[in-house]
PDB file of N, CA and C in Angstrom:
ATOM      1  N   UNK A 209       1.893  -2.932   8.839  1.00  0.00           N
ATOM      2  CA  UNK A 209       2.050  -1.507   8.706  1.00  0.00           C
ATOM      3  C   UNK A 209       0.803  -0.772   9.124  1.00  0.00           C
ATOM      4  N   UNK A 210       0.795   0.526   8.934  1.00  0.00           N
ATOM      5  CA  UNK A 210      -0.354   1.316   9.355  1.00  0.00           C
ATOM      6  C   UNK A 210      -1.585   1.115   8.465  1.00  0.00           C
ATOM      7  N   UNK A 211      -1.395   0.591   7.247  1.00  0.00           N
ATOM      8  CA  UNK A 211      -2.516   0.362   6.339  1.00  0.00           C
ATOM      9  C   UNK A 211      -2.151  -0.791   5.408  1.00  0.00           C
ATOM     10  N   UNK A 212      -3.120  -1.187   4.594  1.00  0.00           N
ATOM     11  CA  UNK A 212      -2.862  -2.189   3.554  1.00  0.00           C
ATOM     12  C   UNK A 212      -2.820  -1.476   2.213  1.00  0.00           C
ATOM     13  N   UNK A 213      -1.796  -1.718   1.449  1.00  0.00           N
ATOM     14  CA  UNK A 213      -1.676  -1.122   0.118  1.00  0.00           C
ATOM     15  C   UNK A 213      -2.039  -2.203  -0.895  1.00  0.00           C
ATOM     16  N   UNK A 214      -2.958  -1.880  -1.787  1.00  0.00           N
ATOM     17  CA  UNK A 214      -3.465  -2.847  -2.759  1.00  0.00           C
ATOM     18  C   UNK A 214      -3.027  -2.423  -4.153  1.00  0.00           C
ATOM     19  N   UNK A 215      -2.281  -3.299  -4.803  1.00  0.00           N
ATOM     20  CA  UNK A 215      -1.802  -3.029  -6.154  1.00  0.00           C
ATOM     21  C   UNK A 215      -2.484  -3.975  -7.127  1.00  0.00           C
ATOM     22  N   UNK A 216      -2.931  -3.456  -8.279  1.00  0.00           N
ATOM     23  CA  UNK A 216      -3.452  -4.343  -9.321  1.00  0.00           C
ATOM     24  C   UNK A 216      -2.300  -5.222  -9.822  1.00  0.00           C
ATOM     25  N   UNK A 217      -2.615  -6.370 -10.406  1.00  0.00           N
ATOM     26  CA  UNK A 217      -1.561  -7.283 -10.867  1.00  0.00           C
ATOM     27  C   UNK A 217      -0.504  -6.615 -11.746  1.00  0.00           C
ATOM     28  N   UNK A 218      -0.911  -5.726 -12.640  1.00  0.00           N
ATOM     29  CA  UNK A 218       0.042  -5.069 -13.532  1.00  0.00           C
ATOM     30  C   UNK A 218       1.026  -4.196 -12.748  1.00  0.00           C
ATOM     31  N   UNK A 219       0.523  -3.476 -11.743  1.00  0.00           N
ATOM     32  CA  UNK A 219       1.387  -2.633 -10.909  1.00  0.00           C
ATOM     33  C   UNK A 219       2.337  -3.481 -10.074  1.00  0.00           C
ATOM     34  N   UNK A 220       1.853  -4.607  -9.575  1.00  0.00           N
ATOM     35  CA  UNK A 220       2.711  -5.495  -8.786  1.00  0.00           C
ATOM     36  C   UNK A 220       3.827  -6.057  -9.675  1.00  0.00           C
ATOM     37  N   UNK A 221       3.478  -6.441 -10.888  1.00  0.00           N
ATOM     38  CA  UNK A 221       4.489  -6.952 -11.820  1.00  0.00           C
ATOM     39  C   UNK A 221       5.531  -5.879 -12.116  1.00  0.00           C
ATOM     40  N   UNK A 222       5.098  -4.629 -12.269  1.00  0.00           N
ATOM     41  CA  UNK A 222       6.025  -3.522 -12.512  1.00  0.00           C
ATOM     42  C   UNK A 222       6.953  -3.335 -11.313  1.00  0.00           C
ATOM     43  N   UNK A 223       6.396  -3.403 -10.112  1.00  0.00           N
ATOM     44  CA  UNK A 223       7.206  -3.263  -8.909  1.00  0.00           C
ATOM     45  C   UNK A 223       8.252  -4.376  -8.817  1.00  0.00           C
ATOM     46  N   UNK A 224       7.846  -5.610  -9.077  1.00  0.00           N
ATOM     47  CA  UNK A 224       8.780  -6.739  -9.050  1.00  0.00           C
ATOM     48  C   UNK A 224       9.875  -6.537 -10.085  1.00  0.00           C
ATOM     49  N   UNK A 225       9.500  -6.085 -11.272  1.00  0.00           N
ATOM     50  CA  UNK A 225      10.483  -5.832 -12.333  1.00  0.00           C
ATOM     51  C   UNK A 225      11.494  -4.767 -11.895  1.00  0.00           C
ATOM     52  N   UNK A 226      11.001  -3.677 -11.284  1.00  0.00           N
ATOM     53  CA  UNK A 226      11.890  -2.604 -10.836  1.00  0.00           C
ATOM     54  C   UNK A 226      12.862  -3.086  -9.761  1.00  0.00           C
ATOM     55  N   UNK A 227      12.381  -3.899  -8.851  1.00  0.00           N
ATOM     56  CA  UNK A 227      13.261  -4.425  -7.793  1.00  0.00           C
ATOM     57  C   UNK A 227      14.280  -5.376  -8.408  1.00  0.00           C
ATOM     58  N   UNK A 228      13.837  -6.249  -9.301  1.00  0.00           N
ATOM     59  CA  UNK A 228      14.767  -7.188  -9.948  1.00  0.00           C
ATOM     60  C   UNK A 228      15.814  -6.476 -10.788  1.00  0.00           C
ATOM     61  N   UNK A 229      15.485  -5.295 -11.316  1.00  0.00           N
ATOM     62  CA  UNK A 229      16.421  -4.538 -12.150  1.00  0.00           C
ATOM     63  C   UNK A 229      17.500  -3.832 -11.331  1.00  0.00           C
ATOM     64  N   UNK A 230      17.313  -3.758 -10.026  1.00  0.00           N
ATOM     65  CA  UNK A 230      18.325  -3.122  -9.173  1.00  0.00           C
ATOM     66  C   UNK A 230      19.609  -3.940  -9.213  1.00  0.00           C
ATOM     67  N   UNK A 231      20.722  -3.262  -9.031  1.00  0.00           N
ATOM     68  CA  UNK A 231      22.017  -3.949  -9.022  1.00  0.00           C
ATOM     69  C   UNK A 231      22.076  -4.953  -7.873  1.00  0.00           C
ATOM     70  N   UNK A 232      22.632  -6.134  -8.142  1.00  0.00           N
ATOM     71  CA  UNK A 232      22.767  -7.139  -7.088  1.00  0.00           C
ATOM     72  C   UNK A 232      23.639  -6.647  -5.943  1.00  0.00           C
ATOM     73  N   UNK A 233      24.494  -5.687  -6.206  1.00  0.00           N
ATOM     74  CA  UNK A 233      25.365  -5.140  -5.164  1.00  0.00           C
ATOM     75  C   UNK A 233      24.633  -4.158  -4.245  1.00  0.00           C
ATOM     76  N   UNK A 234      23.428  -3.755  -4.635  1.00  0.00           N
ATOM     77  CA  UNK A 234      22.650  -2.819  -3.823  1.00  0.00           C
ATOM     78  C   UNK A 234      22.018  -3.583  -2.661  1.00  0.00           C
ATOM     79  N   UNK A 235      22.404  -3.259  -1.421  1.00  0.00           N
ATOM     80  CA  UNK A 235      21.861  -4.000  -0.271  1.00  0.00           C
ATOM     81  C   UNK A 235      20.353  -3.812  -0.102  1.00  0.00           C
ATOM     82  N   UNK A 236      19.799  -2.763  -0.694  1.00  0.00           N
ATOM     83  CA  UNK A 236      18.352  -2.548  -0.602  1.00  0.00           C
ATOM     84  C   UNK A 236      17.570  -3.583  -1.407  1.00  0.00           C
ATOM     85  N   UNK A 237      18.204  -4.156  -2.426  1.00  0.00           N
ATOM     86  CA  UNK A 237      17.505  -5.098  -3.294  1.00  0.00           C
ATOM     87  C   UNK A 237      17.005  -6.304  -2.507  1.00  0.00           C
ATOM     88  N   UNK A 238      17.868  -6.929  -1.748  1.00  0.00           N
ATOM     89  CA  UNK A 238      17.447  -8.120  -1.007  1.00  0.00           C
ATOM     90  C   UNK A 238      16.467  -7.767   0.105  1.00  0.00           C
ATOM     91  N   UNK A 239      16.642  -6.578   0.702  1.00  0.00           N
ATOM     92  CA  UNK A 239      15.702  -6.143   1.742  1.00  0.00           C
ATOM     93  C   UNK A 239      14.309  -5.970   1.136  1.00  0.00           C
ATOM     94  N   UNK A 240      14.231  -5.293  -0.013  1.00  0.00           N
ATOM     95  CA  UNK A 240      12.945  -5.100  -0.666  1.00  0.00           C
ATOM     96  C   UNK A 240      12.326  -6.427  -1.098  1.00  0.00           C
ATOM     97  N   UNK A 241      13.133  -7.316  -1.659  1.00  0.00           N
ATOM     98  CA  UNK A 241      12.614  -8.613  -2.085  1.00  0.00           C
ATOM     99  C   UNK A 241      12.083  -9.400  -0.892  1.00  0.00           C
ATOM    100  N   UNK A 242      12.814  -9.368   0.200  1.00  0.00           N
ATOM    101  CA  UNK A 242      12.386 -10.094   1.395  1.00  0.00           C
ATOM    102  C   UNK A 242      11.115  -9.470   1.977  1.00  0.00           C
ATOM    103  N   UNK A 243      11.104  -8.146   2.069  1.00  0.00           N
ATOM    104  CA  UNK A 243       9.953  -7.472   2.662  1.00  0.00           C
ATOM    105  C   UNK A 243       8.703  -7.634   1.795  1.00  0.00           C
ATOM    106  N   UNK A 244       8.839  -7.321   0.500  1.00  0.00           N
ATOM    107  CA  UNK A 244       7.685  -7.420  -0.396  1.00  0.00           C
ATOM    108  C   UNK A 244       7.228  -8.871  -0.516  1.00  0.00           C
ATOM    109  N   UNK A 245       8.176  -9.768  -0.668  1.00  0.00           N
ATOM    110  CA  UNK A 245       7.828 -11.184  -0.795  1.00  0.00           C
ATOM    111  C   UNK A 245       7.235 -11.774   0.467  1.00  0.00           C
ATOM    112  N   UNK A 246       7.750 -11.354   1.608  1.00  0.00           N
ATOM    113  CA  UNK A 246       7.279 -11.909   2.874  1.00  0.00           C
ATOM    114  C   UNK A 246       6.024 -11.266   3.414  1.00  0.00           C
ATOM    115  N   UNK A 247       5.761 -10.028   3.020  1.00  0.00           N
ATOM    116  CA  UNK A 247       4.612  -9.301   3.571  1.00  0.00           C
ATOM    117  C   UNK A 247       3.457  -9.149   2.592  1.00  0.00           C
ATOM    118  N   UNK A 248       3.658  -9.574   1.356  1.00  0.00           N
ATOM    119  CA  UNK A 248       2.606  -9.432   0.345  1.00  0.00           C
ATOM    120  C   UNK A 248       1.836 -10.735   0.207  1.00  0.00           C
ATOM    121  N   UNK A 249       0.613 -10.589  -0.223  1.00  0.00           N
ATOM    122  CA  UNK A 249      -0.209 -11.767  -0.468  1.00  0.00           C
ATOM    123  C   UNK A 249      -1.149 -11.464  -1.622  1.00  0.00           C
ATOM    124  N   UNK A 250      -1.219 -12.402  -2.551  1.00  0.00           N
ATOM    125  CA  UNK A 250      -2.137 -12.229  -3.671  1.00  0.00           C
ATOM    126  C   UNK A 250      -3.524 -12.667  -3.212  1.00  0.00           C
ATOM    127  N   UNK A 251      -4.493 -11.827  -3.492  1.00  0.00           N
ATOM    128  CA  UNK A 251      -5.868 -12.157  -3.120  1.00  0.00           C
ATOM    129  C   UNK A 251      -6.724 -12.181  -4.370  1.00  0.00           C
ATOM    130  N   UNK A 252      -7.863 -12.814  -4.264  1.00  0.00           N
ATOM    131  CA  UNK A 252      -8.788 -12.879  -5.383  1.00  0.00           C
ATOM    132  C   UNK A 252     -10.105 -12.229  -4.968  1.00  0.00           C
ATOM    133  N   UNK A 253     -10.901 -11.935  -5.950  1.00  0.00           N
ATOM    134  CA  UNK A 253     -12.221 -11.379  -5.698  1.00  0.00           C
ATOM    135  C   UNK A 253     -13.225 -12.518  -5.553  1.00  0.00           C
ATOM    136  N   UNK A 254     -14.200 -12.326  -4.663  1.00  0.00           N
ATOM    137  CA  UNK A 254     -15.257 -13.321  -4.568  1.00  0.00           C
ATOM    138  C   UNK A 254     -16.287 -13.066  -5.672  1.00  0.00           C
ATOM    139  N   UNK A 255     -17.342 -13.840  -5.706  1.00  0.00           N
ATOM    140  CA  UNK A 255     -18.337 -13.720  -6.781  1.00  0.00           C
ATOM    141  C   UNK A 255     -19.039 -12.372  -6.778  1.00  0.00           C
ATOM    142  N   UNK A 256     -19.030 -11.686  -5.638  1.00  0.00           N
ATOM    143  CA  UNK A 256     -19.654 -10.363  -5.550  1.00  0.00           C
ATOM    144  C   UNK A 256     -18.656  -9.248  -5.852  1.00  0.00           C
ATOM    145  N   UNK A 257     -17.400  -9.614  -6.193  1.00  0.00           N
ATOM    146  CA  UNK A 257     -16.387  -8.617  -6.525  1.00  0.00           C
ATOM    147  C   UNK A 257     -15.676  -8.023  -5.317  1.00  0.00           C
ATOM    148  N   UNK A 258     -15.765  -8.689  -4.175  1.00  0.00           N
ATOM    149  CA  UNK A 258     -15.138  -8.192  -2.953  1.00  0.00           C
ATOM    150  C   UNK A 258     -13.779  -8.847  -2.753  1.00  0.00           C
ATOM    151  N   UNK A 259     -12.890  -8.100  -2.114  1.00  0.00           N
ATOM    152  CA  UNK A 259     -11.579  -8.633  -1.742  1.00  0.00           C
ATOM    153  C   UNK A 259     -11.715  -9.241  -0.356  1.00  0.00           C
ATOM    154  N   UNK A 260     -11.245 -10.449  -0.206  1.00  0.00           N
ATOM    155  CA  UNK A 260     -11.233 -11.081   1.110  1.00  0.00           C
ATOM    156  C   UNK A 260      -9.837 -10.854   1.697  1.00  0.00           C
ATOM    157  N   UNK A 261      -9.761 -10.024   2.726  1.00  0.00           N
ATOM    158  CA  UNK A 261      -8.470  -9.692   3.329  1.00  0.00           C
ATOM    159  C   UNK A 261      -7.988 -10.818   4.237  1.00  0.00           C
ATOM    160  N   UNK A 262      -6.720 -11.172   4.121  1.00  0.00           N
ATOM    161  CA  UNK A 262      -6.168 -12.149   5.061  1.00  0.00           C
ATOM    162  C   UNK A 262      -6.286 -11.608   6.488  1.00  0.00           C
ATOM    163  N   UNK A 263      -6.702 -12.467   7.406  1.00  0.00           N
ATOM    164  CA  UNK A 263      -6.982 -12.039   8.776  1.00  0.00           C
ATOM    165  C   UNK A 263      -5.790 -11.364   9.442  1.00  0.00           C
ATOM    166  N   UNK A 264      -4.597 -11.934   9.301  1.00  0.00           N
ATOM    167  CA  UNK A 264      -3.413 -11.353   9.946  1.00  0.00           C
ATOM    168  C   UNK A 264      -3.123  -9.964   9.392  1.00  0.00           C
ATOM    169  N   UNK A 265      -3.247  -9.793   8.095  1.00  0.00           N
ATOM    170  CA  UNK A 265      -2.987  -8.487   7.492  1.00  0.00           C
ATOM    171  C   UNK A 265      -3.994  -7.453   7.989  1.00  0.00           C
ATOM    172  N   UNK A 266      -5.264  -7.841   8.041  1.00  0.00           N
ATOM    173  CA  UNK A 266      -6.296  -6.923   8.524  1.00  0.00           C
ATOM    174  C   UNK A 266      -6.027  -6.553   9.981  1.00  0.00           C
ATOM    175  N   UNK A 267      -5.667  -7.519  10.779  1.00  0.00           N
ATOM    176  CA  UNK A 267      -5.380  -7.264  12.195  1.00  0.00           C
ATOM    177  C   UNK A 267      -4.172  -6.338  12.342  1.00  0.00           C
ATOM    178  N   UNK A 268      -3.107  -6.609  11.603  1.00  0.00           N
ATOM    179  CA  UNK A 268      -1.898  -5.776  11.676  1.00  0.00           C
ATOM    180  C   UNK A 268      -2.171  -4.336  11.244  1.00  0.00           C
ATOM    181  N   UNK A 269      -3.123  -4.146  10.329  1.00  0.00           N
ATOM    182  CA  UNK A 269      -3.473  -2.807   9.861  1.00  0.00           C
ATOM    183  C   UNK A 269      -4.500  -2.132  10.769  1.00  0.00           C
ATOM    184  N   UNK A 270      -4.911  -2.824  11.830  1.00  0.00           N
ATOM    185  CA  UNK A 270      -5.849  -2.238  12.778  1.00  0.00           C
ATOM    186  C   UNK A 270      -7.277  -2.160  12.257  1.00  0.00           C
ATOM    187  N   UNK A 271      -7.590  -3.004  11.267  1.00  0.00           N
ATOM    188  CA  UNK A 271      -8.929  -2.961  10.687  1.00  0.00           C
ATOM    189  C   UNK A 271      -9.921  -3.725  11.556  1.00  0.00           C
ATOM    190  N   UNK A 272     -11.108  -3.156  11.691  1.00  0.00           N
ATOM    191  CA  UNK A 272     -12.174  -3.789  12.453  1.00  0.00           C
ATOM    192  C   UNK A 272     -13.438  -3.814  11.632  1.00  0.00           C
ATOM    193  N   UNK A 273     -14.506  -3.311  12.203  1.00  0.00           N
ATOM    194  CA  UNK A 273     -15.803  -3.299  11.530  1.00  0.00           C
ATOM    195  C   UNK A 273     -15.849  -2.330  10.357  1.00  0.00           C
ATOM    196  N   UNK A 274     -15.071  -1.245  10.441  1.00  0.00           N
ATOM    197  CA  UNK A 274     -15.095  -0.227   9.398  1.00  0.00           C
ATOM    198  C   UNK A 274     -13.712  -0.048   8.793  1.00  0.00           C
ATOM    199  N   UNK A 275     -13.699   0.397   7.541  1.00  0.00           N
ATOM    200  CA  UNK A 275     -12.442   0.670   6.853  1.00  0.00           C
ATOM    201  C   UNK A 275     -12.640   1.860   5.925  1.00  0.00           C
ATOM    202  N   UNK A 276     -11.530   2.519   5.608  1.00  0.00           N
ATOM    203  CA  UNK A 276     -11.535   3.638   4.679  1.00  0.00           C
ATOM    204  C   UNK A 276     -10.677   3.245   3.484  1.00  0.00           C
ATOM    205  N   UNK A 277     -11.249   3.353   2.281  1.00  0.00           N
ATOM    206  CA  UNK A 277     -10.493   3.105   1.052  1.00  0.00           C
ATOM    207  C   UNK A 277     -10.003   4.437   0.524  1.00  0.00           C
ATOM    208  N   UNK A 278      -8.702   4.512   0.265  1.00  0.00           N
ATOM    209  CA  UNK A 278      -8.098   5.761  -0.208  1.00  0.00           C
ATOM    210  C   UNK A 278      -7.409   5.489  -1.538  1.00  0.00           C
ATOM    211  N   UNK A 279      -7.849   6.186  -2.582  1.00  0.00           N
ATOM    212  CA  UNK A 279      -7.252   6.014  -3.898  1.00  0.00           C
ATOM    213  C   UNK A 279      -5.923   6.737  -4.005  1.00  0.00           C
ATOM    214  N   UNK A 280      -4.949   6.095  -4.651  1.00  0.00           N
ATOM    215  CA  UNK A 280      -3.626   6.682  -4.870  1.00  0.00           C
ATOM    216  C   UNK A 280      -3.302   6.690  -6.365  1.00  0.00           C
ATOM    217  N   UNK A 281      -4.256   6.992  -7.193  1.00  0.00           N
ATOM    218  CA  UNK A 281      -4.140   7.073  -8.649  1.00  0.00           C
ATOM    219  C   UNK A 281      -3.938   5.701  -9.296  1.00  0.00           C
ATOM    220  N   UNK A 282      -2.857   4.981  -8.956  1.00  0.00           N
ATOM    221  CA  UNK A 282      -2.582   3.697  -9.598  1.00  0.00           C
ATOM    222  C   UNK A 282      -2.738   2.507  -8.651  1.00  0.00           C
ATOM    223  N   UNK A 283      -3.225   2.752  -7.453  1.00  0.00           N
ATOM    224  CA  UNK A 283      -3.438   1.716  -6.443  1.00  0.00           C
ATOM    225  C   UNK A 283      -4.336   2.302  -5.374  1.00  0.00           C
ATOM    226  N   UNK A 284      -4.647   1.547  -4.350  1.00  0.00           N
ATOM    227  CA  UNK A 284      -5.399   2.121  -3.242  1.00  0.00           C
ATOM    228  C   UNK A 284      -4.919   1.548  -1.925  1.00  0.00           C
ATOM    229  N   UNK A 285      -5.297   2.226  -0.856  1.00  0.00           N
ATOM    230  CA  UNK A 285      -4.933   1.798   0.491  1.00  0.00           C
ATOM    231  C   UNK A 285      -6.206   1.548   1.287  1.00  0.00           C
ATOM    232  N   UNK A 286      -6.105   0.635   2.238  1.00  0.00           N
ATOM    233  CA  UNK A 286      -7.208   0.332   3.142  1.00  0.00           C
ATOM    234  C   UNK A 286      -6.729   0.690   4.549  1.00  0.00           C
ATOM    235  N   UNK A 287      -7.428   1.631   5.180  1.00  0.00           N
ATOM    236  CA  UNK A 287      -7.035   2.164   6.483  1.00  0.00           C
ATOM    237  C   UNK A 287      -8.120   1.923   7.523  1.00  0.00           C
ATOM    238  N   UNK A 288      -7.706   1.823   8.771  1.00  0.00           N
ATOM    239  CA  UNK A 288      -8.683   1.934   9.853  1.00  0.00           C
ATOM    240  C   UNK A 288      -9.046   3.419   9.910  1.00  0.00           C
ATOM    241  N   UNK A 289     -10.290   3.744  10.228  1.00  0.00           N
ATOM    242  CA  UNK A 289     -10.674   5.164  10.263  1.00  0.00           C
ATOM    243  C   UNK A 289      -9.800   5.999  11.203  1.00  0.00           C
ATOM    244  N   UNK A 290      -9.438   5.457  12.337  1.00  0.00           N
ATOM    245  CA  UNK A 290      -8.630   6.207  13.307  1.00  0.00           C
ATOM    246  C   UNK A 290      -7.237   6.508  12.762  1.00  0.00           C
ATOM    247  N   UNK A 291      -6.608   5.503  12.183  1.00  0.00           N
ATOM    248  CA  UNK A 291      -5.266   5.709  11.636  1.00  0.00           C
ATOM    249  C   UNK A 291      -5.295   6.663  10.454  1.00  0.00           C
ATOM    250  N   UNK A 292      -6.347   6.564   9.631  1.00  0.00           N
ATOM    251  CA  UNK A 292      -6.409   7.436   8.466  1.00  0.00           C
ATOM    252  C   UNK A 292      -6.585   8.897   8.865  1.00  0.00           C
ATOM    253  N   UNK A 293      -7.355   9.172   9.897  1.00  0.00           N
ATOM    254  CA  UNK A 293      -7.526  10.557  10.346  1.00  0.00           C
ATOM    255  C   UNK A 293      -6.184  11.166  10.732  1.00  0.00           C
ATOM    256  N   UNK A 294      -5.317  10.383  11.363  1.00  0.00           N
ATOM    257  CA  UNK A 294      -3.991  10.886  11.750  1.00  0.00           C
ATOM    258  C   UNK A 294      -3.133  11.180  10.521  1.00  0.00           C
ATOM    259  N   UNK A 295      -3.100  10.259   9.565  1.00  0.00           N
ATOM    260  CA  UNK A 295      -2.266  10.466   8.381  1.00  0.00           C
ATOM    261  C   UNK A 295      -2.849  11.564   7.502  1.00  0.00           C
ATOM    262  N   UNK A 296      -4.165  11.678   7.484  1.00  0.00           N
ATOM    263  CA  UNK A 296      -4.815  12.731   6.700  1.00  0.00           C
ATOM    264  C   UNK A 296      -4.426  14.112   7.231  1.00  0.00           C
ATOM    265  N   UNK A 297      -4.356  14.249   8.548  1.00  0.00           N
ATOM    266  CA  UNK A 297      -3.942  15.524   9.144  1.00  0.00           C
ATOM    267  C   UNK A 297      -2.492  15.826   8.797  1.00  0.00           C
ATOM    268  N   UNK A 298      -1.650  14.816   8.845  1.00  0.00           N
ATOM    269  CA  UNK A 298      -0.237  14.986   8.486  1.00  0.00           C
ATOM    270  C   UNK A 298      -0.093  15.344   7.006  1.00  0.00           C
ATOM    271  N   UNK A 299      -0.864  14.676   6.150  1.00  0.00           N
ATOM    272  CA  UNK A 299      -0.828  14.969   4.715  1.00  0.00           C
ATOM    273  C   UNK A 299      -1.256  16.405   4.425  1.00  0.00           C
ATOM    274  N   UNK A 300      -2.236  16.887   5.160  1.00  0.00           N
ATOM    275  CA  UNK A 300      -2.729  18.250   4.939  1.00  0.00           C
ATOM    276  C   UNK A 300      -1.629  19.271   5.194  1.00  0.00           C
ATOM    277  N   UNK A 301      -0.790  19.007   6.190  1.00  0.00           N
ATOM    278  CA  UNK A 301       0.317  19.911   6.494  1.00  0.00           C
ATOM    279  C   UNK A 301       1.333  19.902   5.354  1.00  0.00           C
ATOM    280  N   UNK A 302       1.602  18.727   4.802  1.00  0.00           N
ATOM    281  CA  UNK A 302       2.616  18.588   3.756  1.00  0.00           C
ATOM    282  C   UNK A 302       2.097  18.935   2.360  1.00  0.00           C
ATOM    283  N   UNK A 303       0.792  18.994   2.186  1.00  0.00           N
ATOM    284  CA  UNK A 303       0.197  19.177   0.857  1.00  0.00           C
ATOM    285  C   UNK A 303       0.628  20.473   0.187  1.00  0.00           C
ATOM    286  N   UNK A 304       0.738  21.547   0.937  1.00  0.00           N
ATOM    287  CA  UNK A 304       1.103  22.831   0.334  1.00  0.00           C
ATOM    288  C   UNK A 304       2.452  22.729  -0.377  1.00  0.00           C
ATOM    289  N   UNK A 305       3.426  22.118   0.280  1.00  0.00           N
ATOM    290  CA  UNK A 305       4.748  21.947  -0.341  1.00  0.00           C
ATOM    291  C   UNK A 305       4.689  20.972  -1.515  1.00  0.00           C
ATOM    292  N   UNK A 306       3.937  19.909  -1.348  1.00  0.00           N
ATOM    293  CA  UNK A 306       3.842  18.906  -2.403  1.00  0.00           C
ATOM    294  C   UNK A 306       3.236  19.504  -3.673  1.00  0.00           C
ATOM    295  N   UNK A 307       2.201  20.322  -3.527  1.00  0.00           N
ATOM    296  CA  UNK A 307       1.563  20.915  -4.710  1.00  0.00           C
ATOM    297  C   UNK A 307       2.479  21.920  -5.404  1.00  0.00           C
ATOM    298  N   UNK A 308       3.394  22.535  -4.677  1.00  0.00           N
ATOM    299  CA  UNK A 308       4.349  23.469  -5.295  1.00  0.00           C
ATOM    300  C   UNK A 308       5.229  22.733  -6.313  1.00  0.00           C
ATOM    301  N   UNK A 309       5.498  21.447  -6.077  1.00  0.00           N
ATOM    302  CA  UNK A 309       6.322  20.664  -6.990  1.00  0.00           C
ATOM    303  C   UNK A 309       5.650  20.482  -8.356  1.00  0.00           C
ATOM    304  N   UNK A 310       4.334  20.639  -8.379  1.00  0.00           N
ATOM    305  CA  UNK A 310       3.586  20.445  -9.624  1.00  0.00           C
ATOM    306  C   UNK A 310       3.528  21.704 -10.465  1.00  0.00           C
ATOM    307  N   UNK A 311       3.925  22.817  -9.924  1.00  0.00           N
ATOM    308  CA  UNK A 311       3.833  24.081 -10.646  1.00  0.00           C
ATOM    309  C   UNK A 311       4.910  24.218 -11.692  1.00  0.00           C
TER     310      UNK A 311
END
């Protein structure tokens, strides 16, 4: 995808629970299970507290020498700087409408 989304173990467990709770007749359930199961990877922290990104995932996300970490309240995303600038511009356009929902 355009970025890597990083979920803490508790959030990942919640996501798995929500997908498993979907009706078996819902065709989205198997798609989500296949996609999340096939595209996700559990990583560990090294002794310095760093995440070691799987090479294929980093490559698919367009990551190189630099990366941008973006907090999403309960998780974070890792973006290539170029890709993030594009999504940031798009988000800025949509932000006015999104903030109206909070009023």
